Short mmCIF file of C-alpha atoms in Angstrom, two decimals:
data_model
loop_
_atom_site.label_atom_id
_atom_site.label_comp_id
_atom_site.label_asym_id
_atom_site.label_seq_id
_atom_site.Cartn_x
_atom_site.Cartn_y
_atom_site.Cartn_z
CA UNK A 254 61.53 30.97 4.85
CA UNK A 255 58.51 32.95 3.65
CA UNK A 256 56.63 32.07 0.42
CA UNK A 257 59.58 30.28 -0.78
CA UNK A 258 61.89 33.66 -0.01
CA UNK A 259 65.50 33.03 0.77
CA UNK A 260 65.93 35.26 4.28
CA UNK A 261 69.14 36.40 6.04
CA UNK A 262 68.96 34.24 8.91
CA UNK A 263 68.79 30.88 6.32
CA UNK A 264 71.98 32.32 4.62
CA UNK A 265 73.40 33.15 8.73
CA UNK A 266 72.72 29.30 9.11
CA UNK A 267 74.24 28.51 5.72
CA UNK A 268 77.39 30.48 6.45
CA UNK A 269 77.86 29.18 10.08
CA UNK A 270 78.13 25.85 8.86
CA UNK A 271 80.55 26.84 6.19
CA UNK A 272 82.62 28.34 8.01
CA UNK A 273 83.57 25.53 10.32
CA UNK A 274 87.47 24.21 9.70
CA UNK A 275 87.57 23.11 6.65
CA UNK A 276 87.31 19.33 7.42
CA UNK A 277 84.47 20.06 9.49
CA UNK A 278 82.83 22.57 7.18
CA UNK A 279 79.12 21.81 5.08
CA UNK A 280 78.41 22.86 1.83
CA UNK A 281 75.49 25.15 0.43
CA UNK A 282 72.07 23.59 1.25
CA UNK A 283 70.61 22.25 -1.92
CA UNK A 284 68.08 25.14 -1.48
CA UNK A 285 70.72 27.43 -2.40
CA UNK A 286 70.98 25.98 -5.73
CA UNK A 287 67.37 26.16 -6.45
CA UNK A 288 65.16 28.58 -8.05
CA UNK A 289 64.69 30.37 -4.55
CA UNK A 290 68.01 31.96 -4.44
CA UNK A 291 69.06 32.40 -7.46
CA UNK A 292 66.21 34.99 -7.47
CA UNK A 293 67.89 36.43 -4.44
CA UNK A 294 71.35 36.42 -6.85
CA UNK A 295 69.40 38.01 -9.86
CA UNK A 296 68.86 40.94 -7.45
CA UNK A 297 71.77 40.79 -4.88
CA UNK A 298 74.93 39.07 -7.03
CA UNK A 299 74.88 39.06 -10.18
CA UNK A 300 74.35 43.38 -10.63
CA UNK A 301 76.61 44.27 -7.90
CA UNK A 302 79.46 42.34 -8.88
CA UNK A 303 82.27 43.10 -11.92
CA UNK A 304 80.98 40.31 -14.20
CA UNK A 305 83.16 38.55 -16.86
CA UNK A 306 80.68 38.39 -19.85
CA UNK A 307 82.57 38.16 -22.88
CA UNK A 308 85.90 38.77 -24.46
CA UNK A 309 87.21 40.60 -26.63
CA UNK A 310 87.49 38.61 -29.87
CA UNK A 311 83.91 37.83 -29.73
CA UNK A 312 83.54 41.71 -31.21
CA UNK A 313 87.09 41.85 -33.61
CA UNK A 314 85.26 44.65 -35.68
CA UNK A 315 84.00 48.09 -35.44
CA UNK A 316 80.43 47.54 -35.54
CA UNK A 317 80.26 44.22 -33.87
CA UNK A 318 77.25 43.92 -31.46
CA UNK A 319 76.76 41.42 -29.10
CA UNK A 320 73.78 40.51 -26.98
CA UNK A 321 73.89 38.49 -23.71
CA UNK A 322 72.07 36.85 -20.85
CA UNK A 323 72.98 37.37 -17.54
CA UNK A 324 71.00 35.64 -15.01
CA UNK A 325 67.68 37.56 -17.03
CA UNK A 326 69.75 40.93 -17.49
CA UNK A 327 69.64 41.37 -21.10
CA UNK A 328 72.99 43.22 -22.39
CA UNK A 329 74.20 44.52 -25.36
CA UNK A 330 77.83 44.99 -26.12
CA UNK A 331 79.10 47.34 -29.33
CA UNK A 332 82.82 47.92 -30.81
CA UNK A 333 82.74 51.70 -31.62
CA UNK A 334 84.63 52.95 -34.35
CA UNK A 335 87.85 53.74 -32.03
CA UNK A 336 88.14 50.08 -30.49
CA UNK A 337 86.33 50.40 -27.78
CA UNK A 338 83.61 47.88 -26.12
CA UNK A 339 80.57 49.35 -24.40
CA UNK A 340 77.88 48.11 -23.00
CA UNK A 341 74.10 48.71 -22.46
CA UNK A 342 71.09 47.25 -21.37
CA UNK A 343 69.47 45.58 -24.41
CA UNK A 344 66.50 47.48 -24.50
CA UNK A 345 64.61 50.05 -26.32
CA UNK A 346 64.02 53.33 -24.71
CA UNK A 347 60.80 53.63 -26.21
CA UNK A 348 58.35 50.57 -25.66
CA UNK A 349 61.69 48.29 -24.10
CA UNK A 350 61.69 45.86 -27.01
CA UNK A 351 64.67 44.04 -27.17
CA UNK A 352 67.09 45.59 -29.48
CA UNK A 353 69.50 43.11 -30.60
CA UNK A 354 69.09 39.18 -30.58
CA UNK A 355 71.78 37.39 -32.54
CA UNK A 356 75.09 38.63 -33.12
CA UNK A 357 75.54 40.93 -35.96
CA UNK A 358 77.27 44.00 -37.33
CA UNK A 359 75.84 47.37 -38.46
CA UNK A 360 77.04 50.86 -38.26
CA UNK A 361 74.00 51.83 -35.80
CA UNK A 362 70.94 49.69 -33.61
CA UNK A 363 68.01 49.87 -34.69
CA UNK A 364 65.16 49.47 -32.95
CA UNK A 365 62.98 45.87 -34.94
CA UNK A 366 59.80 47.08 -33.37
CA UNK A 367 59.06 50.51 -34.24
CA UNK A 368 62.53 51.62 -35.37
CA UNK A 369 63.88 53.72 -33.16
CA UNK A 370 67.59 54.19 -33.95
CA UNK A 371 70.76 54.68 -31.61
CA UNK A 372 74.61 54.89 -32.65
CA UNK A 373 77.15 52.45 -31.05
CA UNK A 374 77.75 54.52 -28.33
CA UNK A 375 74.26 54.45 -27.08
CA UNK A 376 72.95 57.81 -28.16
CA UNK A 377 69.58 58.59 -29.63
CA UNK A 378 69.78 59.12 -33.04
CA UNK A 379 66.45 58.53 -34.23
CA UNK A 380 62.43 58.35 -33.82
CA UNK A 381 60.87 58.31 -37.16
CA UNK A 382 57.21 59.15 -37.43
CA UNK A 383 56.97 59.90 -33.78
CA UNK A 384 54.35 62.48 -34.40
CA UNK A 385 52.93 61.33 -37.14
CA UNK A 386 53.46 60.14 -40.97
CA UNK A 387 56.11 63.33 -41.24
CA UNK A 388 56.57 64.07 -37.80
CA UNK A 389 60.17 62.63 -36.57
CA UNK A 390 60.09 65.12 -33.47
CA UNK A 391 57.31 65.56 -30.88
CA UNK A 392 57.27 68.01 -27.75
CA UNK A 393 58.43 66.43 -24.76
CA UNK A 394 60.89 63.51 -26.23
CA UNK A 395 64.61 64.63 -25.40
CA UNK A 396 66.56 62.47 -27.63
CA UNK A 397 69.46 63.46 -25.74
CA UNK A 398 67.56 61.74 -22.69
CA UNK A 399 66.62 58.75 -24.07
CA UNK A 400 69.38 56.87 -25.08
CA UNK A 401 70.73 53.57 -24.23
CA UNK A 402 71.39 52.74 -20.30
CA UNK A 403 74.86 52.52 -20.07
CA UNK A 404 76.52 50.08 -17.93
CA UNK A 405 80.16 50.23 -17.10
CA UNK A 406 83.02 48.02 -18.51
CA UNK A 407 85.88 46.81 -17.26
CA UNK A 408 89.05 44.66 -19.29
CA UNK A 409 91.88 42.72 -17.82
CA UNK A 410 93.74 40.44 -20.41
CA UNK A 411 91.02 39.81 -23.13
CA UNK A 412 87.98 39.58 -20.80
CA UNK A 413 85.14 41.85 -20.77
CA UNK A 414 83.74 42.76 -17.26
CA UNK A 415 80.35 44.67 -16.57
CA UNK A 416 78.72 46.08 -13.49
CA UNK A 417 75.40 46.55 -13.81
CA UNK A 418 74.25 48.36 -11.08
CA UNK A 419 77.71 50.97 -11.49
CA UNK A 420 78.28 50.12 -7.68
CA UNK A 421 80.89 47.84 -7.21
CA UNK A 422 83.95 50.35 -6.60
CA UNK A 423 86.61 50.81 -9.37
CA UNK A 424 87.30 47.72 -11.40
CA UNK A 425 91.37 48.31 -11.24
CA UNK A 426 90.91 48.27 -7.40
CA UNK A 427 88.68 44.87 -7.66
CA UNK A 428 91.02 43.10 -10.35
CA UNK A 429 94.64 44.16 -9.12
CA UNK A 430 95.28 41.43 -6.60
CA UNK A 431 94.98 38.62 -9.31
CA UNK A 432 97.05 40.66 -11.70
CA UNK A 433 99.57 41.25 -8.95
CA UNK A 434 99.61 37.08 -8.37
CA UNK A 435 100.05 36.58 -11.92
CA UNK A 436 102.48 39.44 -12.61
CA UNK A 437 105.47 37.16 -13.42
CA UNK A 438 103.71 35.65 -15.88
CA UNK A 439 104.23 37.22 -19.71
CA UNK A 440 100.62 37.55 -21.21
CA UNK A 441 100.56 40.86 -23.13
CA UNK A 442 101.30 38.78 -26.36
CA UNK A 443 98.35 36.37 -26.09
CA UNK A 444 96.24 36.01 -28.90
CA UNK A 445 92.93 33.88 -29.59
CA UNK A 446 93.26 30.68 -31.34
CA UNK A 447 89.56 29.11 -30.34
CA UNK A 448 86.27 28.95 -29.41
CA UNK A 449 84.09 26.24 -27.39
CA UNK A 450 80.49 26.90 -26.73
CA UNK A 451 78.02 24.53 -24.67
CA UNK A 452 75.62 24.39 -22.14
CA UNK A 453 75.30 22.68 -18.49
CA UNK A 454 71.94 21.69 -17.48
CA UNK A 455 72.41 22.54 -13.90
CA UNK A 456 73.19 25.94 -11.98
CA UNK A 457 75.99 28.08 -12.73
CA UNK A 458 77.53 26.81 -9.37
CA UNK A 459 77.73 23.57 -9.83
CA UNK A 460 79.49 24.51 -13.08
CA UNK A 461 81.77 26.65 -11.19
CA UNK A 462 82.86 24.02 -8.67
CA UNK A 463 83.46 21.52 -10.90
CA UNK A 464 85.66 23.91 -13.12
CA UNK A 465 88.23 24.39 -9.73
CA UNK A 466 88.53 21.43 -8.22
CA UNK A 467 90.85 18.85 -9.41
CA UNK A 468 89.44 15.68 -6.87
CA UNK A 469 87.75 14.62 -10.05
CA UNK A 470 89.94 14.86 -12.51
CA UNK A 471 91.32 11.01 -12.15
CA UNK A 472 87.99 9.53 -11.94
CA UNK A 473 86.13 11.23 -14.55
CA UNK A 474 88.84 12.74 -17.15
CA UNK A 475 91.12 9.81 -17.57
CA UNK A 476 92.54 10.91 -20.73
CA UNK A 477 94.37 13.76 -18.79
CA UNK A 478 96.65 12.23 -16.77
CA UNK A 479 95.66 14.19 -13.74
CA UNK A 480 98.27 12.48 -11.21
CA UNK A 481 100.91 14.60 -13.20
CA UNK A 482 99.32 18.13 -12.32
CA UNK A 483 96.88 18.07 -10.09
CA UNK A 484 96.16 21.74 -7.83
CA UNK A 485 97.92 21.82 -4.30
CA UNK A 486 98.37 25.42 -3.55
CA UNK A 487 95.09 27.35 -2.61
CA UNK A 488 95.04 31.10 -4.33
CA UNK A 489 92.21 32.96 -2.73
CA UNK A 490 90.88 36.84 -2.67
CA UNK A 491 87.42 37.41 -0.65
CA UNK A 492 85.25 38.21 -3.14
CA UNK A 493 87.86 38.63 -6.43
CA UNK A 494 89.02 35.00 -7.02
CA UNK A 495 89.51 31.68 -5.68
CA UNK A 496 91.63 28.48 -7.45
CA UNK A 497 95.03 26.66 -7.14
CA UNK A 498 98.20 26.25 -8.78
CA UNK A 499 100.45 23.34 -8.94
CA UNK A 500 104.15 23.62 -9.92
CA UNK A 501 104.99 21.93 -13.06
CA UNK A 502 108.51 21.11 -14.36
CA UNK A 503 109.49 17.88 -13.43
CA UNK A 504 110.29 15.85 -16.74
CA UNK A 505 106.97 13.80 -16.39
CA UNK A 506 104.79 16.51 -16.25
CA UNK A 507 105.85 17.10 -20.24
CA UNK A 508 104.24 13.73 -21.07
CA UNK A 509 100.93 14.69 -20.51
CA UNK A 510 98.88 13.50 -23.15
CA UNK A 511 96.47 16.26 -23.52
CA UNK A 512 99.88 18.60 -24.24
CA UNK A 513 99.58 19.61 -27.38
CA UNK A 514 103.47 20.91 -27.92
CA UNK A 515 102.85 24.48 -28.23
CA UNK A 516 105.72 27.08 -27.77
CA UNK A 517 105.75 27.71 -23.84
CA UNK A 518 104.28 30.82 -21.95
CA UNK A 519 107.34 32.58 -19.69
CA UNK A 520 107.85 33.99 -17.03
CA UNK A 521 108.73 37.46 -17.19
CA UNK A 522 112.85 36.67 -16.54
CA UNK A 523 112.33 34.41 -19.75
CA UNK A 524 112.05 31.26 -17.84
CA UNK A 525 109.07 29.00 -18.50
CA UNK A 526 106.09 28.97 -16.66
CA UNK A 527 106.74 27.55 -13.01
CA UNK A 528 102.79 26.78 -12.38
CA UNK A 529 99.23 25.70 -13.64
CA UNK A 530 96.88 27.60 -12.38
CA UNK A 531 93.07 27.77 -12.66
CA UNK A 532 91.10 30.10 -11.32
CA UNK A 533 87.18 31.28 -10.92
CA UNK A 534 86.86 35.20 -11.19
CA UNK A 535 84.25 35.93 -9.09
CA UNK A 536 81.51 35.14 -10.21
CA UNK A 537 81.33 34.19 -13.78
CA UNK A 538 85.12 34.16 -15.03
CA UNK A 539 86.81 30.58 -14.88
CA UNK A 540 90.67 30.95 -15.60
CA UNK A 541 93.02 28.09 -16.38
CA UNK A 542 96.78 29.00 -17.55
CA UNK A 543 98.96 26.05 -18.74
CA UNK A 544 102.50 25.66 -20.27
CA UNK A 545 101.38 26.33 -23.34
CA UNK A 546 97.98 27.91 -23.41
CA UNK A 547 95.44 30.39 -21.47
CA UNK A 548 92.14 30.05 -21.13
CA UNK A 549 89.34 32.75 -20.50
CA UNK A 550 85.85 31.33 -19.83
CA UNK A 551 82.38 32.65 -18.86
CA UNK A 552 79.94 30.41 -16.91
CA UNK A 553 76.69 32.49 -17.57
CA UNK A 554 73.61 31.25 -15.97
CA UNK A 555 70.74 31.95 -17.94
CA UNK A 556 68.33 30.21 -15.12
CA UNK A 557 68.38 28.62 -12.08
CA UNK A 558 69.31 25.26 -13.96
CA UNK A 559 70.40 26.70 -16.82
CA UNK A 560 74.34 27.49 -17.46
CA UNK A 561 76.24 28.99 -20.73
CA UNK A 562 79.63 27.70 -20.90
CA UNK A 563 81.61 29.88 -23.08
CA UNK A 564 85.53 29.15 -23.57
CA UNK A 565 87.93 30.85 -25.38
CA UNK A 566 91.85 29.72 -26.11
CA UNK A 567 94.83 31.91 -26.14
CA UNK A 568 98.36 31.25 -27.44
CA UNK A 569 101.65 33.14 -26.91
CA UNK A 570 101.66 35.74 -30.21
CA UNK A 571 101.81 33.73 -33.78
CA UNK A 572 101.37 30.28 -32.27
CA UNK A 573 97.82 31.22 -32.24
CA UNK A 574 97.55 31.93 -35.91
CA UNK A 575 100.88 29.93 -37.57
CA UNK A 576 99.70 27.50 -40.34
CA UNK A 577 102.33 25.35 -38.97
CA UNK A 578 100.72 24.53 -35.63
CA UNK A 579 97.36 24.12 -36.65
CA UNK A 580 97.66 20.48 -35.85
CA UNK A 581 98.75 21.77 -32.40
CA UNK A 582 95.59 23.97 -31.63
CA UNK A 583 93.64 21.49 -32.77
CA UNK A 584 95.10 19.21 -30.48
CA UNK A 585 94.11 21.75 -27.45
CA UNK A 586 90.64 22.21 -28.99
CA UNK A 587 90.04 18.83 -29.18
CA UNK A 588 91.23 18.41 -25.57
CA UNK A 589 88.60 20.51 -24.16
CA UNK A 590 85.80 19.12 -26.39
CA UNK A 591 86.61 15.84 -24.71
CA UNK A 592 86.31 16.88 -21.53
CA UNK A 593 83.59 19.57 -21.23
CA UNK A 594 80.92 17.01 -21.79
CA UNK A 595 82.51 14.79 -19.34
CA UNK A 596 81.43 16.46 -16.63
CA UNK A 597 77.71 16.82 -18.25
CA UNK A 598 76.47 13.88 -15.98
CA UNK A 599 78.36 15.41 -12.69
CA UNK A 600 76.42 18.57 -13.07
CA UNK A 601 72.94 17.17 -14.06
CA UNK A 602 73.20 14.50 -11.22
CA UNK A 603 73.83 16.47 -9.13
CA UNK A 604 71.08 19.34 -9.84
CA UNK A 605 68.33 16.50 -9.49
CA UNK A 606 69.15 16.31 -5.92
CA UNK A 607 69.10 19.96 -4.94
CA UNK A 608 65.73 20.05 -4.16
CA UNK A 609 65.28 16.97 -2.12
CA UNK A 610 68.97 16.60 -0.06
CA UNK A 611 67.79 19.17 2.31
CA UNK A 612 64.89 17.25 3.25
CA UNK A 613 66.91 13.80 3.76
CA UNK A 614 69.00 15.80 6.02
CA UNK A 615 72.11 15.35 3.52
CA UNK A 616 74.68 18.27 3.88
CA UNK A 617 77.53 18.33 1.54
CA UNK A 618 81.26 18.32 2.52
CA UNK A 619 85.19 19.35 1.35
CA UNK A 620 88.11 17.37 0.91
CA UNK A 621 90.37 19.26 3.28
CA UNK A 622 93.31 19.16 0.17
CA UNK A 623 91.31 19.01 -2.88
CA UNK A 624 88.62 21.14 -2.49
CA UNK A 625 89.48 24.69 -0.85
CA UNK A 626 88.63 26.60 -4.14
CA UNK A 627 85.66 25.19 -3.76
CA UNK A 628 85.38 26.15 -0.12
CA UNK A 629 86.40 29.59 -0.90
CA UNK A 630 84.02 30.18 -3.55
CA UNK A 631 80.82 29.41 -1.59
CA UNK A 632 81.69 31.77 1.09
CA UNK A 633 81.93 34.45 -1.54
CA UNK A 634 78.47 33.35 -2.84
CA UNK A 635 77.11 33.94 0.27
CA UNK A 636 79.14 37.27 1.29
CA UNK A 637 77.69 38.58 -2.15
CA UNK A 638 73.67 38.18 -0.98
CA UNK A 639 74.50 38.38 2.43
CA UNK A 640 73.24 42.10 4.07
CA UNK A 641 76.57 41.12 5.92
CA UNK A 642 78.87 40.76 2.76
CA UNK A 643 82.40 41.89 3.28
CA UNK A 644 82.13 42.42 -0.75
CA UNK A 645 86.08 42.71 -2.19
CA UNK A 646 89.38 42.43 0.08
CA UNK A 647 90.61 45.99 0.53
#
């Protein structure tokens, strides 16, 4: 360590324990969930990776802009007038002022500082009084230049992917094995049905781990009835995804109490869904698809200790908007409103030891059967800072 710098040969260290068998294996040093690295991810993860950031039906309209906070990378996403989403960085060409702070709709951006104007697709449209109190043009400013940084996009179901930097290969190439595992599922007709909004006082992995586990589920989410569908079947892709599924269909599993009744998802032969499955999309997505419901959620760190959780609810084509079921979404709604704050205490205990565990020589370590997700996940951490990292399976 120098001046508090995270260096290759701590994250060697890190990885070689990690990537003992899995009963053996220790977990991230606290360190790594400090302030120290996630400096290191602000310049090494976060911009080289295909980010979930949104989804679609947070922009519905032509017009819609949307601003967000990635790990200090201020974005701004727009709905052109032909449907699609872009995205820039959220700042002014001229003295980098951000452009857009709350969610809005307007037919162009305009700059709040000094008024410089750009249309929805990022180009320069406008810089009044540049030369003076009549002067809109000045020698030297190319407006054609000096528009918005674009940053690619990327969509798979409703999500909205970005890659800051532009390096991290072609997004069909990094998203196709988890749409190849969930192939057999029907999803084209999902549609949004809900929103739930939050925030974790603790570092986006933390969050992360306790989304894809189910170890916990018993102890701290009673009202689930977690011995019915717990994970058992590790899914994993090197640097795309890792989770579980469990197979569902025994006649118990329909007495869940957090089932809210919904028509089914199928399969693509018309049979019902066969498994539960929740999943985190490297690094920000967290999946989970149940009999009855999908959803897509962003964990968005906004600092070291600081995490945006962002959910969003999907139901199979008019069960999301039928008058008749409202009781039922509500139901589903209400189900994750109980237990997102559950796991408030899990994430904030365990942030207030991050920065002392290391010190009382306190490592942590896997359930051999619960936790692989988990497992999975922090090796993908590290292969994303690492100078080392394998970066997405080919």
């Amino acid at each position: 360590m120098i001046d508090g710098r995270i260096e290759q040969d701590e994250i060697d260290r890190a990885r070689a324990a990690l990537e003992r068998p899995l009963a053996e294996a220790e977990g991230l040093p606290g360190r790594f969930y400090g302030p120290d690295f996630y400096k290191l991810e602000q310049q090494s993860l976060f911009p080289k990776s295909w980010c979930a950031v949104a989804v679609g039906a947070m922009l519905p309209n032509a017009g819609d802009l949307w601003p967000i906070n990635l790990a200090g990378w201020q974005l701004l996403l727009t709905r052109t007038a032909d449907g699609t989403i872009r995205a820039f960085h959220n700042i002014c060409r001229h003295r980098a002022m951000q452009l857009v702070s709350t969610p809005c709709n307007a037919p162009r951006i305009t700059c709040p500082w000094h008024a410089w104007t750009y249309d929805l697709k990022g180009n320069l449209l406008a810089m009044p009084q540049l030369g003076g109190q009549k002067a809109n043009a000045v020698e030297g400013f190319d407006k054609a230049a000096l528009g918005l940084k674009e940053i690619p996009v990327g969509r798979w179901l409703d999500y909205v992917f970005v890659n800051i930097d532009g390096q991290a290969g072609a997004f069909d190439d990094y998203i196709a094995p988890l749409g190849n595992l969930l192939a057999h599922i029907e999803l084209e007709r999902l549609q949004h049905g809900g929103r739930l909004t939050d925030i974790y006082a603790g570092n986006w992995k933390l969050a992360t781990e306790g989304g894809i586990e189910d170890y916990h589920l018993p102890f701290a989410h009673p009202q689930l009835n977690a011995h019915l569908y717990r994970n058992t079947t590790p899914y994993n892709a090197p640097g795309i995804f890792a989770g579980g599924g469990v197979a569902i269909g025994a006649p118990e599993v329909e007495k869940r109490a957090w089932n809210a009744k919904l028509p089914n998802l199928v399969q693509r032969d018309g049979q019902p869904l066969s498994e539960l499955y929740v999943f985190n999309v490297f690094p920000t997505g967290t999946v989970l698809i149940s009999a009855d419901h999908v959803m897509l959620g962003m964990l968005l760190p906004t600092g070291d200790s600081e995490t945006i959780v962002d959910l969003h609810l999907y139901f199979d084509g008019d069960a999301a908007t039928a008058e008749a079921l409202a009781d039922e979404r509500a139901g589903v709604l209400e189900m994750w409103h109980g237990v997102v704050p559950q796991d408030f205490p899990f994430i904030v205990g365990t942030q207030a030891t991050v920065m002392s565990r290391d010190a009382a020589g306190i490592r942590t370590r896997f359930s051999p059967y619960w936790e692989q997700a988990v497992f999975n996940f922090q090796k993908m951490v590290l292969d994303a800072v690492s100078d080392r990292g394998r970066g997405p399976a080919q």
